[in-house]
mmCIF file with all atom_site columns, C-alpha atoms in Angstrom:
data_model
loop_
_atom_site.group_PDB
_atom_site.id
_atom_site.type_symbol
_atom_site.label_atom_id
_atom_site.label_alt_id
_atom_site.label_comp_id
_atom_site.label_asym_id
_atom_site.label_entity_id
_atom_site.label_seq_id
_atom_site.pdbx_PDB_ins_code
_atom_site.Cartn_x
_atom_site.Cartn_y
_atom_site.Cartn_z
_atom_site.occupancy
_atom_site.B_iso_or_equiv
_atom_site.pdbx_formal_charge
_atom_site.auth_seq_id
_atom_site.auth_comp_id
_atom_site.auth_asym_id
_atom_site.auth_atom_id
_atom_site.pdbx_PDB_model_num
ATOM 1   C CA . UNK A 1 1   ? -44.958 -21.008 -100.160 1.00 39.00 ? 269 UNK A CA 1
ATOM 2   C CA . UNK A 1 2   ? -42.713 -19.404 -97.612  1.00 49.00 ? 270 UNK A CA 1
ATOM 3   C CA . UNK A 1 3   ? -43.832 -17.313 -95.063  1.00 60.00 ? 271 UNK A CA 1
ATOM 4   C CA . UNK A 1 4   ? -42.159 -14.027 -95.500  1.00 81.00 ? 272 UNK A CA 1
ATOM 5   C CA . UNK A 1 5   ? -40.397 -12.083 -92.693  1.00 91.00 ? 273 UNK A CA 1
ATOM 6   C CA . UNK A 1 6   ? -41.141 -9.209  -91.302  1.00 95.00 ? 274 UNK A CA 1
ATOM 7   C CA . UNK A 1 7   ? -39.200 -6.485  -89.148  1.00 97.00 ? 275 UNK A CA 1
ATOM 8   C CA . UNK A 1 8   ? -39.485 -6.609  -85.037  1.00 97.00 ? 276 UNK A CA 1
ATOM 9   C CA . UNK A 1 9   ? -37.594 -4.029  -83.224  1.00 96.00 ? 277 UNK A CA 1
ATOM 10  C CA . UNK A 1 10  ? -36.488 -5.327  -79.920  1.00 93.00 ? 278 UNK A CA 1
ATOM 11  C CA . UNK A 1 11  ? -34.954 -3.049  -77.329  1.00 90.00 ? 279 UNK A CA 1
ATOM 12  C CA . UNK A 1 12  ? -35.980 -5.250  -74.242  1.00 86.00 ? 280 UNK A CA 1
ATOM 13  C CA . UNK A 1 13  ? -36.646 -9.185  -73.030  1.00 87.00 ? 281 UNK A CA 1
ATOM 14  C CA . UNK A 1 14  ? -36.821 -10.451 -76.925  1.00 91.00 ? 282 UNK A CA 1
ATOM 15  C CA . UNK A 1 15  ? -33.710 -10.088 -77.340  1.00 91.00 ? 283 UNK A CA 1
ATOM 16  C CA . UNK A 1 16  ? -32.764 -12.366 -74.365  1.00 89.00 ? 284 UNK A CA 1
ATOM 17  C CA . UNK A 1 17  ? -31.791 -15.674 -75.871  1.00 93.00 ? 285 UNK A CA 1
ATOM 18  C CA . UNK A 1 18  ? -34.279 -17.682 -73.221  1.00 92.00 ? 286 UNK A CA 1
ATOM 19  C CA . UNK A 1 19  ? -37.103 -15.416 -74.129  1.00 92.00 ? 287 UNK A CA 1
ATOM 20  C CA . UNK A 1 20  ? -36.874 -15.994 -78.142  1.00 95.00 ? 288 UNK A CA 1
ATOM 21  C CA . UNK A 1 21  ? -36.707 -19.755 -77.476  1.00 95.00 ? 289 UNK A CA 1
ATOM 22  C CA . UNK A 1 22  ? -39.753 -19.727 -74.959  1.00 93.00 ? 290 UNK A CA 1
ATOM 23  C CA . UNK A 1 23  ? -41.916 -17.326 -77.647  1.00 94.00 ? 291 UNK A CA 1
ATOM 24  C CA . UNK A 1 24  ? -40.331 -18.322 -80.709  1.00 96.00 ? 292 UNK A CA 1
ATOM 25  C CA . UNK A 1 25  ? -38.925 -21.774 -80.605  1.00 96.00 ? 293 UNK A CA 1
ATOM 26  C CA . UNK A 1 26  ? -35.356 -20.761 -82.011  1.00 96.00 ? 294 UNK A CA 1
ATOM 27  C CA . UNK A 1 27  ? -32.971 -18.125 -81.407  1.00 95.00 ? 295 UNK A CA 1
ATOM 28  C CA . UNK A 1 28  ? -32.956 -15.154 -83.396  1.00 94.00 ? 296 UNK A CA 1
ATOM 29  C CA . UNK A 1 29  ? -30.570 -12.786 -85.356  1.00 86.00 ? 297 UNK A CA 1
ATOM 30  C CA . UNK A 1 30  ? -30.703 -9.425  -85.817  1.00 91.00 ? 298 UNK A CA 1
ATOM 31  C CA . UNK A 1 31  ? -28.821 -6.352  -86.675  1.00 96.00 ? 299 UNK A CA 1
ATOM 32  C CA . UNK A 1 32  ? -28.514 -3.411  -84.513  1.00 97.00 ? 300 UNK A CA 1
ATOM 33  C CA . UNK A 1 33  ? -30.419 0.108   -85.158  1.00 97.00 ? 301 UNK A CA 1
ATOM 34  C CA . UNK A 1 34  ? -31.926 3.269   -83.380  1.00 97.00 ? 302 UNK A CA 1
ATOM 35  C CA . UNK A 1 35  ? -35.945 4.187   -83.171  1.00 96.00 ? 303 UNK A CA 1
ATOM 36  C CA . UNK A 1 36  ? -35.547 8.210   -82.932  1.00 96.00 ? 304 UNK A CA 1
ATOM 37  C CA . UNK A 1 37  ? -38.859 9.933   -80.871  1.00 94.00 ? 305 UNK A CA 1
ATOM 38  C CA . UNK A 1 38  ? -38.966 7.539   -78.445  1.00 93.00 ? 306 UNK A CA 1
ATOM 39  C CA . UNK A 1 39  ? -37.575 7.290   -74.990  1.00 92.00 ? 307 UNK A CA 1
ATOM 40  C CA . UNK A 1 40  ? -37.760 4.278   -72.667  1.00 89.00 ? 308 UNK A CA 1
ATOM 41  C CA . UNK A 1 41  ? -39.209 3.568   -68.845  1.00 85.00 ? 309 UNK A CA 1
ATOM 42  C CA . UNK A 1 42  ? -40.131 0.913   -66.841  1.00 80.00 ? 310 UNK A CA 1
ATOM 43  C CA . UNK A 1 43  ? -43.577 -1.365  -66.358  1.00 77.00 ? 311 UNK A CA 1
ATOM 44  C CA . UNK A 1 44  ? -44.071 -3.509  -63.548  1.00 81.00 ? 312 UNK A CA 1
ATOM 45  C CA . UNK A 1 45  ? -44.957 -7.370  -64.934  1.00 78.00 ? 313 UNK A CA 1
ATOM 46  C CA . UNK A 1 46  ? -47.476 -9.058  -63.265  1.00 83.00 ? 314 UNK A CA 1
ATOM 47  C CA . UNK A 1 47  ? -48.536 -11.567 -65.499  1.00 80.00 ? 315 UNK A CA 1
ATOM 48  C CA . UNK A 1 48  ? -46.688 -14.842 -63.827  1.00 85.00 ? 316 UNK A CA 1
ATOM 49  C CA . UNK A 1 49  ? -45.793 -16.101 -66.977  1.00 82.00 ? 317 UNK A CA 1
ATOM 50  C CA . UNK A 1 50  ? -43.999 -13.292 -69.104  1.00 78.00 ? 318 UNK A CA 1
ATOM 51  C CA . UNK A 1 51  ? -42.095 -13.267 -65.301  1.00 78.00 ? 319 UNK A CA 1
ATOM 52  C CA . UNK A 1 52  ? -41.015 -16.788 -65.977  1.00 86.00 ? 320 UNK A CA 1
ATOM 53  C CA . UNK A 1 53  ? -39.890 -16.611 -68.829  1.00 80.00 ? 321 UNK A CA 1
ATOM 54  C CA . UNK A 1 54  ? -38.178 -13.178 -68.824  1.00 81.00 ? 322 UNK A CA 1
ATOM 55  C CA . UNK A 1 55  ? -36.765 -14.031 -64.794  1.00 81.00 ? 323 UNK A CA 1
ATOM 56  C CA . UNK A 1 56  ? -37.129 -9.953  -64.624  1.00 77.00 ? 324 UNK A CA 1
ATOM 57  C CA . UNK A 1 57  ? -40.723 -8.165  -62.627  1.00 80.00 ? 325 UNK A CA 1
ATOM 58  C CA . UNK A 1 58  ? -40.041 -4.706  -64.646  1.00 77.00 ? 326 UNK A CA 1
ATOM 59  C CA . UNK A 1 59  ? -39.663 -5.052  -68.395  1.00 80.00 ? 327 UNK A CA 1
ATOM 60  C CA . UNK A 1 60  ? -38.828 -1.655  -70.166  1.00 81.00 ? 328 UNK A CA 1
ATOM 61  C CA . UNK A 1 61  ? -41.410 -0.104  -72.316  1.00 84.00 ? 329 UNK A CA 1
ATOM 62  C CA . UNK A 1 62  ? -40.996 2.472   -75.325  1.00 89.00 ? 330 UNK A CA 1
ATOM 63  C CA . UNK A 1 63  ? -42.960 5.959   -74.838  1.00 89.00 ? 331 UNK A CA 1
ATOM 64  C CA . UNK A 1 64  ? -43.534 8.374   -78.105  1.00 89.00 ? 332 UNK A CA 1
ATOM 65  C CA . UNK A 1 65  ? -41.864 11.627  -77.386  1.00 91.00 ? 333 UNK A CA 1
ATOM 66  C CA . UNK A 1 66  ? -41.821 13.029  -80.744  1.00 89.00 ? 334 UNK A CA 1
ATOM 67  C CA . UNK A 1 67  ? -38.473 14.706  -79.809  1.00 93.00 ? 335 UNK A CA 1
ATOM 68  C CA . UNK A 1 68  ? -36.146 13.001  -82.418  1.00 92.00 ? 336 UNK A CA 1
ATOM 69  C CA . UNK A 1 69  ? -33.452 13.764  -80.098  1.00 94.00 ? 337 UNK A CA 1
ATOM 70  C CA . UNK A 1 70  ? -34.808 11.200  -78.243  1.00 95.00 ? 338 UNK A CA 1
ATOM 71  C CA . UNK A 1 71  ? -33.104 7.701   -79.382  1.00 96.00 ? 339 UNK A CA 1
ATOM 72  C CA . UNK A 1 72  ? -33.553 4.156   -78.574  1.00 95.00 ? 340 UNK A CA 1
ATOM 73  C CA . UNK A 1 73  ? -31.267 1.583   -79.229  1.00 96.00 ? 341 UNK A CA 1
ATOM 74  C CA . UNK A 1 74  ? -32.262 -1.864  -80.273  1.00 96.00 ? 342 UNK A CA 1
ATOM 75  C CA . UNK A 1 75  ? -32.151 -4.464  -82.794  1.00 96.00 ? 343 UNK A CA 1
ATOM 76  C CA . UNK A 1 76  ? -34.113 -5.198  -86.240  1.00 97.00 ? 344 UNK A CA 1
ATOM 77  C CA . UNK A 1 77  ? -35.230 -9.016  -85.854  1.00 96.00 ? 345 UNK A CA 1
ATOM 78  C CA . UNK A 1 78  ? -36.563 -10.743 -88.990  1.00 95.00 ? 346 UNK A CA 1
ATOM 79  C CA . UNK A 1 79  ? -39.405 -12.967 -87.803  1.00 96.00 ? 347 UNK A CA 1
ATOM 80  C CA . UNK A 1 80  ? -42.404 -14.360 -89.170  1.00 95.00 ? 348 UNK A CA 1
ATOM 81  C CA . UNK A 1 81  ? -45.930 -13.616 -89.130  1.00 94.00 ? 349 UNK A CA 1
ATOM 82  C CA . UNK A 1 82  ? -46.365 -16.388 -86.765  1.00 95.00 ? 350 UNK A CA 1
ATOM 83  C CA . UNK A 1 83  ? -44.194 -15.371 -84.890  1.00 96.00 ? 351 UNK A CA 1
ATOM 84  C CA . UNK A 1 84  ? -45.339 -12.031 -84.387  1.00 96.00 ? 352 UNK A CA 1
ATOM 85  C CA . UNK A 1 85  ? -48.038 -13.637 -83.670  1.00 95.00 ? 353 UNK A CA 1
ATOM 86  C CA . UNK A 1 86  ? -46.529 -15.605 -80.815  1.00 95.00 ? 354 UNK A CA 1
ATOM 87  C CA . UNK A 1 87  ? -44.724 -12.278 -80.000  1.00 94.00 ? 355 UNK A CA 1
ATOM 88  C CA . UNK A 1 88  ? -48.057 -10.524 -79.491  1.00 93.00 ? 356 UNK A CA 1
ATOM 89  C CA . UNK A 1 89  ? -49.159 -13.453 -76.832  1.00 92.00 ? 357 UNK A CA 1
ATOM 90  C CA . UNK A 1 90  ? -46.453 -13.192 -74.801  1.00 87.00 ? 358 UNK A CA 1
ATOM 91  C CA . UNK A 1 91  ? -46.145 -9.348  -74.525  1.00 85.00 ? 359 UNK A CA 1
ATOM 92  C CA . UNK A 1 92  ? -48.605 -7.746  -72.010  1.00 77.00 ? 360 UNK A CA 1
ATOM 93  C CA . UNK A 1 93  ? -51.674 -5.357  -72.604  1.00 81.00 ? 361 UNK A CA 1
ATOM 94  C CA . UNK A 1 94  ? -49.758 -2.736  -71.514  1.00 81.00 ? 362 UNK A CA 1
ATOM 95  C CA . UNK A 1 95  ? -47.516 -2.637  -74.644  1.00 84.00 ? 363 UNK A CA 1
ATOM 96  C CA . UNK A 1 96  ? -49.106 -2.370  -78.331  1.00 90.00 ? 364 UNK A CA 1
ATOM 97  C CA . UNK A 1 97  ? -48.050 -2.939  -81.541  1.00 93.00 ? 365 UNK A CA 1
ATOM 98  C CA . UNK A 1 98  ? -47.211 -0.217  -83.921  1.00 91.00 ? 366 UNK A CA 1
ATOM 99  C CA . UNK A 1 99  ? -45.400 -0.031  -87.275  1.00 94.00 ? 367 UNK A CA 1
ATOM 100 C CA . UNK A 1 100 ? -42.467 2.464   -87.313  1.00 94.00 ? 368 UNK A CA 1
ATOM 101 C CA . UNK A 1 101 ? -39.503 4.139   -89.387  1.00 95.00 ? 369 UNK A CA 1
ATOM 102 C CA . UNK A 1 102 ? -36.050 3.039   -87.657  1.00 96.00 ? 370 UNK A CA 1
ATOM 103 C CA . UNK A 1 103 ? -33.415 5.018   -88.124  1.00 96.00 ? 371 UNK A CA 1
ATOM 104 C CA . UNK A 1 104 ? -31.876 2.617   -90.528  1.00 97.00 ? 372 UNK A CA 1
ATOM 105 C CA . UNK A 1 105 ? -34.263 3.221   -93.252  1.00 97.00 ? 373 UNK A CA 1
ATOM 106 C CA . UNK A 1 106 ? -36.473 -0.090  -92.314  1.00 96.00 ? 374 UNK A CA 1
ATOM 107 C CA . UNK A 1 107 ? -40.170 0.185   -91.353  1.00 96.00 ? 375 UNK A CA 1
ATOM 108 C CA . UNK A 1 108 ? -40.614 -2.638  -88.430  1.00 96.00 ? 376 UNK A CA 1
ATOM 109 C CA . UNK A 1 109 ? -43.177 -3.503  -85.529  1.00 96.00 ? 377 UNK A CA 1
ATOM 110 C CA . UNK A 1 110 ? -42.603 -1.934  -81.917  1.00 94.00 ? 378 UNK A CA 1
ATOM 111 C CA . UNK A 1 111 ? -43.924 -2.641  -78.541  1.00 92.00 ? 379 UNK A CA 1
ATOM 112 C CA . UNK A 1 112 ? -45.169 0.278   -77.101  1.00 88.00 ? 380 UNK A CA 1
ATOM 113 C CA . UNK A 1 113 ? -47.353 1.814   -74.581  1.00 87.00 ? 381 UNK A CA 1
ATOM 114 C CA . UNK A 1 114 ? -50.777 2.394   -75.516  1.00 74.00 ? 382 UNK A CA 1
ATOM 115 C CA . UNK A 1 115 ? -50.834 5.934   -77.350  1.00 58.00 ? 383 UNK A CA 1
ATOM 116 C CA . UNK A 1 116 ? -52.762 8.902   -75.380  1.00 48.00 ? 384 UNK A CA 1
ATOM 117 C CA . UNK A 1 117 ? -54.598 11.525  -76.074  1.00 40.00 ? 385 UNK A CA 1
ATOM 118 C CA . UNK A 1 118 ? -52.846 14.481  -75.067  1.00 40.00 ? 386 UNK A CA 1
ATOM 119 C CA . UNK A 1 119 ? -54.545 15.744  -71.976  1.00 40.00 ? 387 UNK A CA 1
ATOM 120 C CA . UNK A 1 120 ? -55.605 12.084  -70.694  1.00 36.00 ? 388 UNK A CA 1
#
């Protein structure tokens, strides 16, 4: 049986052709799209690995806004459970994994940083 695919939107170091090879053993497609309600900053990396094999000490992370004018741009990877799986080890435990509605229609997982209450 064939593992089926599932939808990673990638607006940072997976898309780098050095990264997918380290994390997922083969380079990967995908098509561009848009993930409204979000905006973008930057983490510092400390883990000395994800430096490695990124070469970069900030990596951009995803923030909710809920402001749909708010847009990021990115790309809809098909990977598959495994390697979300492998994506999940390699990204930090600043960033977690949520599903989301792209602006293409497709649900896919997102790194992002850690939802907060509001007044935390």
């Amino acid at each position: 049986m064939a593992d089926q695919s599932v939808v990673l939107f990638s607006y940072g170091t997976l898309r780098q052709r050095e990264v997918q090879l380290a994390v997922f053993g083969r380079e990967l497609s995908g098509t561009p799209d848009r993930l409204p309600g979000y905006r973008l900053s930057l983490l510092e990396i400390t883990d000395p690995h994800v430096v490695e094999v990124s070469g970069a000490t900030h990596h951009p992370i995803l923030e909710a806004t809920g402001d749909p004018a708010d847009v990021v741009e990115g790309a809809a990877l098909r990977v598959t459970e495994d390697e979300l799986t492998a994506a999940d080890a390699y990204e930090v435990d600043d960033y977690e994994r949520a599903l989301v509605p792209l602006a293409s229609g497709l649900r896919g997982w997102v790194y992002a940083a850690h939802h907060r209450p509001a007044g935390t």
